[in-house]
Coordinates of N, CA, C and O in Angstrom, one line a residue:
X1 N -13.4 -79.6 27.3 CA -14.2 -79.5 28.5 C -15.5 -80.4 28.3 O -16.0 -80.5 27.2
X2 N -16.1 -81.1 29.6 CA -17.2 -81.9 29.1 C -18.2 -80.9 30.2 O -18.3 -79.8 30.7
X3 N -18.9 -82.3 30.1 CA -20.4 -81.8 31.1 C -19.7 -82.0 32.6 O -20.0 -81.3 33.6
X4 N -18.8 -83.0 32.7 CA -18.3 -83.9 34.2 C -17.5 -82.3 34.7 O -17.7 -81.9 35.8
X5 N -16.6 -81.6 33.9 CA -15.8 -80.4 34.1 C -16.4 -79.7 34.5 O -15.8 -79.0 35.3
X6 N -18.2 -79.0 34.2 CA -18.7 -77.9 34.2 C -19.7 -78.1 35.2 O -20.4 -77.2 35.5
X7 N -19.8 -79.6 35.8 CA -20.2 -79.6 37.1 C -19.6 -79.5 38.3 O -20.1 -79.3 39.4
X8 N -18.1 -79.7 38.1 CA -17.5 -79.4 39.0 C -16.8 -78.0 39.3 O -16.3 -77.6 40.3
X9 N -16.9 -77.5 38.1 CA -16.9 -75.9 37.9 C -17.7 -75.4 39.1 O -17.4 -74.7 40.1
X10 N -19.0 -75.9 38.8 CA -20.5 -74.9 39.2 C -20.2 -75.5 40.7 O -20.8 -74.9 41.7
X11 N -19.4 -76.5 41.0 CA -19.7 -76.9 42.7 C -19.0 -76.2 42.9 O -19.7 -75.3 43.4
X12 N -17.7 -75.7 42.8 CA -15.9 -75.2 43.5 C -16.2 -73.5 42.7 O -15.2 -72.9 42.3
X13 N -17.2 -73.1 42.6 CA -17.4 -71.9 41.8 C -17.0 -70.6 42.6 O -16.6 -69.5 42.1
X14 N -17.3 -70.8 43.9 CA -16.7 -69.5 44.4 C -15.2 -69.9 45.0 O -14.9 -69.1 45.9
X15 N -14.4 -70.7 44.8 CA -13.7 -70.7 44.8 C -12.6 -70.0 44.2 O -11.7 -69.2 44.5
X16 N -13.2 -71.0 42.8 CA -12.5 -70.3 41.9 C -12.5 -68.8 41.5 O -11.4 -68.2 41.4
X17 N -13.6 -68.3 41.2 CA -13.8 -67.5 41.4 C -12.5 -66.2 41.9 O -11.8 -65.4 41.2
X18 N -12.5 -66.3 43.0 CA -12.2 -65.6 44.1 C -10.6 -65.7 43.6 O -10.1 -64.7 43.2
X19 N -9.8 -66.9 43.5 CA -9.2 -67.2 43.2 C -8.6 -66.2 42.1 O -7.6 -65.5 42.2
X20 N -9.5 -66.3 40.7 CA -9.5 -65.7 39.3 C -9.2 -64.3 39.7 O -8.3 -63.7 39.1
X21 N -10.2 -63.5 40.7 CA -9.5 -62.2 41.2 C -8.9 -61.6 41.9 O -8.7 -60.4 42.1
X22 N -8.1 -63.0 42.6 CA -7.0 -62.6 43.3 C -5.7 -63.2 42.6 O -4.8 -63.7 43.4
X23 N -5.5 -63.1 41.0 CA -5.0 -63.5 40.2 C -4.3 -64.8 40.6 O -3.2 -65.2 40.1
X24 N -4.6 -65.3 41.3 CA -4.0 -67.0 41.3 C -3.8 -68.3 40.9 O -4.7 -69.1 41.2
X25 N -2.7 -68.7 40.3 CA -2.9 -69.9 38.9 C -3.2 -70.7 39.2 O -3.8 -71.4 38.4
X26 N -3.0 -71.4 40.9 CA -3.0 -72.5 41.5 C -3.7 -72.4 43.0 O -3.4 -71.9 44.0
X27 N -4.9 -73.1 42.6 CA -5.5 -72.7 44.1 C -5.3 -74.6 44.8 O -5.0 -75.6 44.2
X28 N -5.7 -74.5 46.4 CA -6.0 -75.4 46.9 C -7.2 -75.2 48.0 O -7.3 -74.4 48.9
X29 N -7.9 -76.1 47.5 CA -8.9 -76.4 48.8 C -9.0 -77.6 49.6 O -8.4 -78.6 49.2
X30 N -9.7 -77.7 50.8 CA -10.0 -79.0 51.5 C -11.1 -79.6 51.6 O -11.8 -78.7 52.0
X31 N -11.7 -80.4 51.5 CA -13.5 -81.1 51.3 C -13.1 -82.1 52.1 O -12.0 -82.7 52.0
X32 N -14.0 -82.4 53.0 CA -14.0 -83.6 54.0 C -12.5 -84.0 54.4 O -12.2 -85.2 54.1
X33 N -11.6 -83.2 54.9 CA -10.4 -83.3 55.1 C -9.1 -83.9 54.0 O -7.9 -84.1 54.3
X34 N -9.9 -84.1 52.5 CA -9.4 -84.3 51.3 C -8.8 -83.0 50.7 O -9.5 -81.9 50.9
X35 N -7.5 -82.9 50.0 CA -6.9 -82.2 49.4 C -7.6 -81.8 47.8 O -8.1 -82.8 47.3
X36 N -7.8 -80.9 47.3 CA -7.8 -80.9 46.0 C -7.1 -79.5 45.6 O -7.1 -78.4 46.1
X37 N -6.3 -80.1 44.5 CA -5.7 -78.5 43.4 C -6.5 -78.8 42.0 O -6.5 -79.6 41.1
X38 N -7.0 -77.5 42.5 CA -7.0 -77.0 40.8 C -6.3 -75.8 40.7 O -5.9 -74.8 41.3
X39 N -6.2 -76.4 39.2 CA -5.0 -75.4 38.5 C -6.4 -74.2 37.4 O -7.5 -74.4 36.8
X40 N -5.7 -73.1 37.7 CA -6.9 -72.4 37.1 C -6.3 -72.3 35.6 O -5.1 -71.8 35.3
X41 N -7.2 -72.7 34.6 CA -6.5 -72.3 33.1 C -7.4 -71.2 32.4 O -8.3 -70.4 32.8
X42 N -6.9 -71.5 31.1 CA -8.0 -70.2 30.5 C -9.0 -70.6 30.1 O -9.7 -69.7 29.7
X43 N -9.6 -72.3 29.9 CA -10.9 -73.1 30.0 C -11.8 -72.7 30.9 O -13.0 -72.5 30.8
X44 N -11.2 -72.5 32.0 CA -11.6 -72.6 33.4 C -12.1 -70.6 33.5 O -13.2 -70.2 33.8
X45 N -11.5 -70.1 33.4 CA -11.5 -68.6 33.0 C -12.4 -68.3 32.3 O -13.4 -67.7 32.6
X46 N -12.2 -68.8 31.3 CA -13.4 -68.7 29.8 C -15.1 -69.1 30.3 O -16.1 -68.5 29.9
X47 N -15.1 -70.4 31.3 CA -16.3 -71.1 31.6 C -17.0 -70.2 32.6 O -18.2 -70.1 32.7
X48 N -16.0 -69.3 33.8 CA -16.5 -68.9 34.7 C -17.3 -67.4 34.2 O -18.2 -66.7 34.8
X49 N -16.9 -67.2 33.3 CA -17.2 -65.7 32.4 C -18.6 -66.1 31.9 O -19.6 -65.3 32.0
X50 N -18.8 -67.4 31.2 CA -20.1 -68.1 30.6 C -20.9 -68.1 31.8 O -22.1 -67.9 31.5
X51 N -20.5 -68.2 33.0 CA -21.7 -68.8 34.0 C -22.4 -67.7 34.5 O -23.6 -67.7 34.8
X52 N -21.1 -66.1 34.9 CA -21.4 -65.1 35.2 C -22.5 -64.5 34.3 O -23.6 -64.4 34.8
X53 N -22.3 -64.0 32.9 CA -23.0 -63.8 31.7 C -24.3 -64.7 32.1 O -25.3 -64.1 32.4
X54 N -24.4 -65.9 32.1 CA -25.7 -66.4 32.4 C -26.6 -65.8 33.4 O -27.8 -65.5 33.3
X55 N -25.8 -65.8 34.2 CA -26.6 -65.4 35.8 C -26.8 -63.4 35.1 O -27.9 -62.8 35.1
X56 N -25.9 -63.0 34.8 CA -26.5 -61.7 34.6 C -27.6 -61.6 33.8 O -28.4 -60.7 34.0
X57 N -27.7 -62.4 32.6 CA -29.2 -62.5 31.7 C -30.2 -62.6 33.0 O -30.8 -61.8 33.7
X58 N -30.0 -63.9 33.0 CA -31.1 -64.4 34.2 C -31.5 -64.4 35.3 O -32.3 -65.2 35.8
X59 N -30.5 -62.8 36.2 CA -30.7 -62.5 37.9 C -32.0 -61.8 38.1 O -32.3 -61.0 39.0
X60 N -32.7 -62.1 37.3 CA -34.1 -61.4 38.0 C -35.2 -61.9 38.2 O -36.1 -61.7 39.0
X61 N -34.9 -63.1 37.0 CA -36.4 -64.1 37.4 C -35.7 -65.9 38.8 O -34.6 -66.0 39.3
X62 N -36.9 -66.9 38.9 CA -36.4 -67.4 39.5 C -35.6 -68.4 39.4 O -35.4 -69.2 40.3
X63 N -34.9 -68.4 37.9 CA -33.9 -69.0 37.7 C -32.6 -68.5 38.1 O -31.6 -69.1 38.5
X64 N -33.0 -66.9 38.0 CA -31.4 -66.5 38.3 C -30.9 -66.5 39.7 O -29.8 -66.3 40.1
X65 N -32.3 -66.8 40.5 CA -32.0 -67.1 41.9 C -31.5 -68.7 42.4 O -30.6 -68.8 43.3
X66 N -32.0 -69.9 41.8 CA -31.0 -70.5 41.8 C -29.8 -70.7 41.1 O -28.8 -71.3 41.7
X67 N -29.7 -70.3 40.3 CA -28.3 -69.9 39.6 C -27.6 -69.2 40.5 O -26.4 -69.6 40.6
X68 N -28.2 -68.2 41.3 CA -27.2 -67.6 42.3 C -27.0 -68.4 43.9 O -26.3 -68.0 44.8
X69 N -27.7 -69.4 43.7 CA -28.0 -70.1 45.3 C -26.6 -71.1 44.7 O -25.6 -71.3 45.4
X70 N -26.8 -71.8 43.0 CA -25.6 -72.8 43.0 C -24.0 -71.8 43.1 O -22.8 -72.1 43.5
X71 N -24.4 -71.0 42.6 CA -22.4 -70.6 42.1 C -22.2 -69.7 43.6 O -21.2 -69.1 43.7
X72 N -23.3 -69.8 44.7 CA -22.6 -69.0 45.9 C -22.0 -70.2 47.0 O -21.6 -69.9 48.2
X73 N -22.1 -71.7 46.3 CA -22.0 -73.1 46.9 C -22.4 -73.6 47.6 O -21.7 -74.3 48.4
X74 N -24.4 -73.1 47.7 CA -24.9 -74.2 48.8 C -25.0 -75.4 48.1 O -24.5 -75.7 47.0
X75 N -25.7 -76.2 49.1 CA -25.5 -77.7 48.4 C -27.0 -77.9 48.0 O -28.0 -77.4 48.6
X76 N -27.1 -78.5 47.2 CA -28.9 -78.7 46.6 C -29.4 -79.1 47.5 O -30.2 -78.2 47.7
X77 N -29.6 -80.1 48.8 CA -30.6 -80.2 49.5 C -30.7 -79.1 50.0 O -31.9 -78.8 50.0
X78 N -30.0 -78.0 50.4 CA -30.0 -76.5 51.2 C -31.5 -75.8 49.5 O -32.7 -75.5 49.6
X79 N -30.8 -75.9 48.6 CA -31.1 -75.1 47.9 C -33.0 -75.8 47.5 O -33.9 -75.0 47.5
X80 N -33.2 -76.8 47.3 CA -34.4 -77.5 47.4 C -35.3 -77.1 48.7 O -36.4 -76.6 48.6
X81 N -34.8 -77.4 49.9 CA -35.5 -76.9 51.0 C -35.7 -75.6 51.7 O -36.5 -75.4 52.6
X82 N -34.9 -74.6 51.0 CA -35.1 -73.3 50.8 C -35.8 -72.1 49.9 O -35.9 -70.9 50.1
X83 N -36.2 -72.9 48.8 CA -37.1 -72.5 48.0 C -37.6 -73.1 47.4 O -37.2 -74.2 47.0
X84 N -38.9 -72.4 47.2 CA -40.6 -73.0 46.6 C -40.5 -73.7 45.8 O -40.9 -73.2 44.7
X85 N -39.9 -75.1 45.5 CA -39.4 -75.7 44.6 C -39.2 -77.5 44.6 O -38.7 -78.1 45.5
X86 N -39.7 -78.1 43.4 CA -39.7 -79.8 44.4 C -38.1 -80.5 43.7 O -37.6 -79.9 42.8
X87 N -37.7 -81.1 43.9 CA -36.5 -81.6 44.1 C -36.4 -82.0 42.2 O -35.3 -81.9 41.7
X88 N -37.3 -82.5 41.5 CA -37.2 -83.1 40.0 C -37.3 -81.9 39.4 O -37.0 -81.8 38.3
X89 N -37.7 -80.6 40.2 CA -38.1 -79.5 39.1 C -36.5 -78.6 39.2 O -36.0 -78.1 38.2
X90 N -35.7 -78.6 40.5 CA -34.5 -78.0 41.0 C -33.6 -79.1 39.8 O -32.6 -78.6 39.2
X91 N -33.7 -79.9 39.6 CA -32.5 -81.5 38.9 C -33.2 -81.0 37.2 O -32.6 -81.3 36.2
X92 N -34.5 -80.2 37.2 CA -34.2 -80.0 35.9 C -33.7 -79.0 35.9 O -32.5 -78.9 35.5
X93 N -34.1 -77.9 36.3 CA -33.3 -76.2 36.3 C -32.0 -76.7 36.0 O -31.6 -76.4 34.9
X94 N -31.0 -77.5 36.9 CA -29.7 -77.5 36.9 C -29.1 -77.8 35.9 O -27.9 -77.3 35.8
X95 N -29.7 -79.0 34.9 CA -29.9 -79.7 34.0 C -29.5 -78.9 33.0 O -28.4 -79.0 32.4
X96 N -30.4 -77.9 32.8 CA -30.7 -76.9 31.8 C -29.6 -75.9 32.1 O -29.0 -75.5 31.1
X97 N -29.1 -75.3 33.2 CA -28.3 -74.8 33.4 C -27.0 -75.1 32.7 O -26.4 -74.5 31.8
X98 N -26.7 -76.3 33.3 CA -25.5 -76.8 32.9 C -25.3 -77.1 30.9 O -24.3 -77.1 30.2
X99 N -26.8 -77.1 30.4 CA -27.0 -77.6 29.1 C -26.4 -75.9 28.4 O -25.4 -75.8 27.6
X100 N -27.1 -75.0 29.0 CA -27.0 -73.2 28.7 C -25.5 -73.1 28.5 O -24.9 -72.6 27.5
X101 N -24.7 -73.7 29.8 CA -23.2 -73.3 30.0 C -22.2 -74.1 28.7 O -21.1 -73.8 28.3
X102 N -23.0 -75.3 28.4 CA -21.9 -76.1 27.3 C -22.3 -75.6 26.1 O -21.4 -75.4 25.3
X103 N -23.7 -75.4 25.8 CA -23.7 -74.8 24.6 C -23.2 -72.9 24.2 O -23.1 -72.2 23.2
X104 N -22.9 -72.7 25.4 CA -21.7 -71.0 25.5 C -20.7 -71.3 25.1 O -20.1 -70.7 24.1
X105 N -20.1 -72.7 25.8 CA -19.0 -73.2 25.5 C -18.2 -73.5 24.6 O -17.1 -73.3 24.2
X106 N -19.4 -74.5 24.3 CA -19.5 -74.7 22.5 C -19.0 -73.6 21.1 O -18.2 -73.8 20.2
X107 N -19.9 -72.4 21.6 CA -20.0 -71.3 20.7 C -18.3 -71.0 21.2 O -17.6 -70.9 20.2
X108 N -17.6 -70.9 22.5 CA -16.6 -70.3 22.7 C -15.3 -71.3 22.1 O -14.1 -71.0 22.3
X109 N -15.9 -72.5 21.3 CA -15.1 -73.7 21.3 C -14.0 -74.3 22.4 O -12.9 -74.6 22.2
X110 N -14.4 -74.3 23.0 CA -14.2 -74.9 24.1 C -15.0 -76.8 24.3 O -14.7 -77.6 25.2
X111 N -15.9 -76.9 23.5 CA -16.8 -77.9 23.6 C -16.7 -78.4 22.6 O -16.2 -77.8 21.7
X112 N -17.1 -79.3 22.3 CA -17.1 -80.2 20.8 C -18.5 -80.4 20.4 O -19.4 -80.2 21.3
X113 N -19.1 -80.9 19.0 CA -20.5 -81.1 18.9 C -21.0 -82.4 19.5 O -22.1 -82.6 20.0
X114 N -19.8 -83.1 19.3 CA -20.3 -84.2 20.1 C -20.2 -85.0 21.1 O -20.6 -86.2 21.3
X115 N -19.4 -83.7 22.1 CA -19.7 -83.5 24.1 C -21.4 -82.7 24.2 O -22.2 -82.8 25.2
X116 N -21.6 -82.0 23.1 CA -22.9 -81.2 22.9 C -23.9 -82.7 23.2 O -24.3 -82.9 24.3
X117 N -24.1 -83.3 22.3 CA -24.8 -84.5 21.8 C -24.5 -85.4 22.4 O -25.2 -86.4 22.1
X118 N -23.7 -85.7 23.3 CA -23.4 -87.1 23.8 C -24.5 -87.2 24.8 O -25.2 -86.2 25.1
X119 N -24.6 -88.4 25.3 CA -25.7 -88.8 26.2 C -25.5 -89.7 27.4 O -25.2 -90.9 27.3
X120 N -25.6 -88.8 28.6 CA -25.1 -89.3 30.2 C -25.2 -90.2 30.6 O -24.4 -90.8 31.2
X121 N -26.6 -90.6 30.3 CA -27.1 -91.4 30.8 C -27.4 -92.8 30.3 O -28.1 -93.7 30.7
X122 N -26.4 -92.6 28.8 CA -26.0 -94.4 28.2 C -24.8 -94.1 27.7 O -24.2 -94.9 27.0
X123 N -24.3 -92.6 28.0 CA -22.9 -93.1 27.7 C -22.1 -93.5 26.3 O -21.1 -94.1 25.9
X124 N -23.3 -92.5 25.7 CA -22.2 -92.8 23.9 C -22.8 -92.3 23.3 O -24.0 -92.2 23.6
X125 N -22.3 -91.8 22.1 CA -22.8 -91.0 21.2 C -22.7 -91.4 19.9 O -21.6 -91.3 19.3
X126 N -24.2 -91.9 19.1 CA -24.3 -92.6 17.9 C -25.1 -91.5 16.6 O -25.2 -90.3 16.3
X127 N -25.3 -92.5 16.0 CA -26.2 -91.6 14.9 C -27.2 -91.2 15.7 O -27.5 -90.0 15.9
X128 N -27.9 -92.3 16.1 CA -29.2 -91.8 16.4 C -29.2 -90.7 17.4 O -30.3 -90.4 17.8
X129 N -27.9 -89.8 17.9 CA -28.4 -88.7 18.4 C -28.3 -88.1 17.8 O -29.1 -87.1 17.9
X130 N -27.6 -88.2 16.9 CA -27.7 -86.7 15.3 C -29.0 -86.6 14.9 O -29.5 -85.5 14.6
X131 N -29.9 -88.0 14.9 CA -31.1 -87.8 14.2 C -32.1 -87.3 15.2 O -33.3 -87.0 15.0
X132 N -31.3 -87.6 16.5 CA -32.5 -87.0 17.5 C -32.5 -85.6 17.7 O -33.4 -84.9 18.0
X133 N -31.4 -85.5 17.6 CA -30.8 -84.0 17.5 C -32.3 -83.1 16.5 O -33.3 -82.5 16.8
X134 N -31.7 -83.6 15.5 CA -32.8 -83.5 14.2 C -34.0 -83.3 14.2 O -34.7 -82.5 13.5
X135 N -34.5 -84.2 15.1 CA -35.8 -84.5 14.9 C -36.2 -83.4 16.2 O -37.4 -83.3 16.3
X136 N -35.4 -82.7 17.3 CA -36.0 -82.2 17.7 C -35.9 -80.8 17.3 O -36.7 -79.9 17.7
X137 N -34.7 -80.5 16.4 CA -35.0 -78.9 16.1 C -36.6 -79.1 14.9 O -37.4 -78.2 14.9
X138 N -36.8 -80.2 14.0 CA -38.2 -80.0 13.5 C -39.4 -80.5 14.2 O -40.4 -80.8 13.5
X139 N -39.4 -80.4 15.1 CA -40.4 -80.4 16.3 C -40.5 -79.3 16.5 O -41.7 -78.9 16.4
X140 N -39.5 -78.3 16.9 CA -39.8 -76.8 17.3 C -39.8 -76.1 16.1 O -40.9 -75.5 16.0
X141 N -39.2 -76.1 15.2 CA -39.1 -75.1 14.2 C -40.1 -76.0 12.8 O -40.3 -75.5 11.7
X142 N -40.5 -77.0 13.1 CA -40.7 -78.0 11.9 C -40.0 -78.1 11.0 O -38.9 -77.7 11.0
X143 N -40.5 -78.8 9.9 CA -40.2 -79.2 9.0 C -39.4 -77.9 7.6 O -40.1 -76.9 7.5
X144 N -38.5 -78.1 6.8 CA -38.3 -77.7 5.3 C -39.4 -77.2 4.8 O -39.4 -76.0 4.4
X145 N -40.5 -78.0 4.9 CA -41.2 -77.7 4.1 C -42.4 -77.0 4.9 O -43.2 -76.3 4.1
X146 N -42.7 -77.1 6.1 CA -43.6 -76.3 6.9 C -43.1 -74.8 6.7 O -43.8 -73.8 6.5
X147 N -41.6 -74.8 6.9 CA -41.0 -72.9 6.9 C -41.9 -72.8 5.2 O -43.1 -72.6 5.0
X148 N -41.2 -73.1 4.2 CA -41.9 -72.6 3.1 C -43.3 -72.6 3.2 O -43.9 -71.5 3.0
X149 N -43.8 -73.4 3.5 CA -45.7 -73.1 2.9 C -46.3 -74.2 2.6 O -47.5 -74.6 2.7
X150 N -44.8 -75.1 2.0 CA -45.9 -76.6 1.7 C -46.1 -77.5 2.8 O -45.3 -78.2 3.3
X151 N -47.3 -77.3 3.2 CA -47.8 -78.4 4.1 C -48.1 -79.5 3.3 O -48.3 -79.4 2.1
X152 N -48.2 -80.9 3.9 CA -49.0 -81.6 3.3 C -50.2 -81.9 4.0 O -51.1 -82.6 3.5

């Protein structure tokens, strides 16, 4: 499963959805007079359970309200012009959303470390994201030697 799968999850979400409890393996929908099937599997099963689980941590504050505006399938300009919210801050929520749902994923193996790590927006995944990786858990947590005591 990537990031590209778990956006298209979160778009066709009540679909599927609906689908999953009307136990059906094979759904079809229509978008701009275009056909699409999806086949429901147990990836697909497994991810919708992750997204639900999300939204139930988070239905109270105002994340869990867009969380509930994406998986009920409005479309982001709806969901931007509908609440108190500017369009870079809505593209990070989703961001992060989507980041929450692959790292469930991940834990559910479903995800690899390095669909975790890869990077969208050039498209490849080298060392230097391990070490960025790296360098951002000792930014938050610091350093080896900060947890012990030895500062320098």
């Amino acid at each position: 499963m990537t990031r590209t799968d778990i956006k298209y999850i979160l778009k066709r979400f009540r679909h599927i959805k609906s689908a999953i409890l009307n136990g059906v393996s094979e759904l079809t929908i229509y978008v701009s007079k275009r056909r699409e099937n999806i086949t429901i599997t147990l990836e697909i099963k497994v991810c919708v359970e992750v997204i639900e689980k999300i939204y139930e941590v988070e239905k109270d504050g105002f994340f869990g309200t867009i969380i509930k505006e994406i998986i009920t399938g409005n479309e982001d300009i709806e969901i931007i012009t509908g609440n108190p919210i500017s369009r870079t801050s809505y593209y990070f929520l989703k961001d992060g959303l989507i980041w929450k749902i692959l790292c469930c994923c991940a834990v559910k193996g479903l995800v690899t470390i390095d669909e975790v790590l890869f990077d969208e927006k050039t498209n490849q995944t080298e060392e230097k994201d391990y070490e960025r990786a790296g360098n951002i858990i000792e930014d938050y947590f610091g350093t080896e030697n900060d947890v012990i005591g030895n500062k320098e």
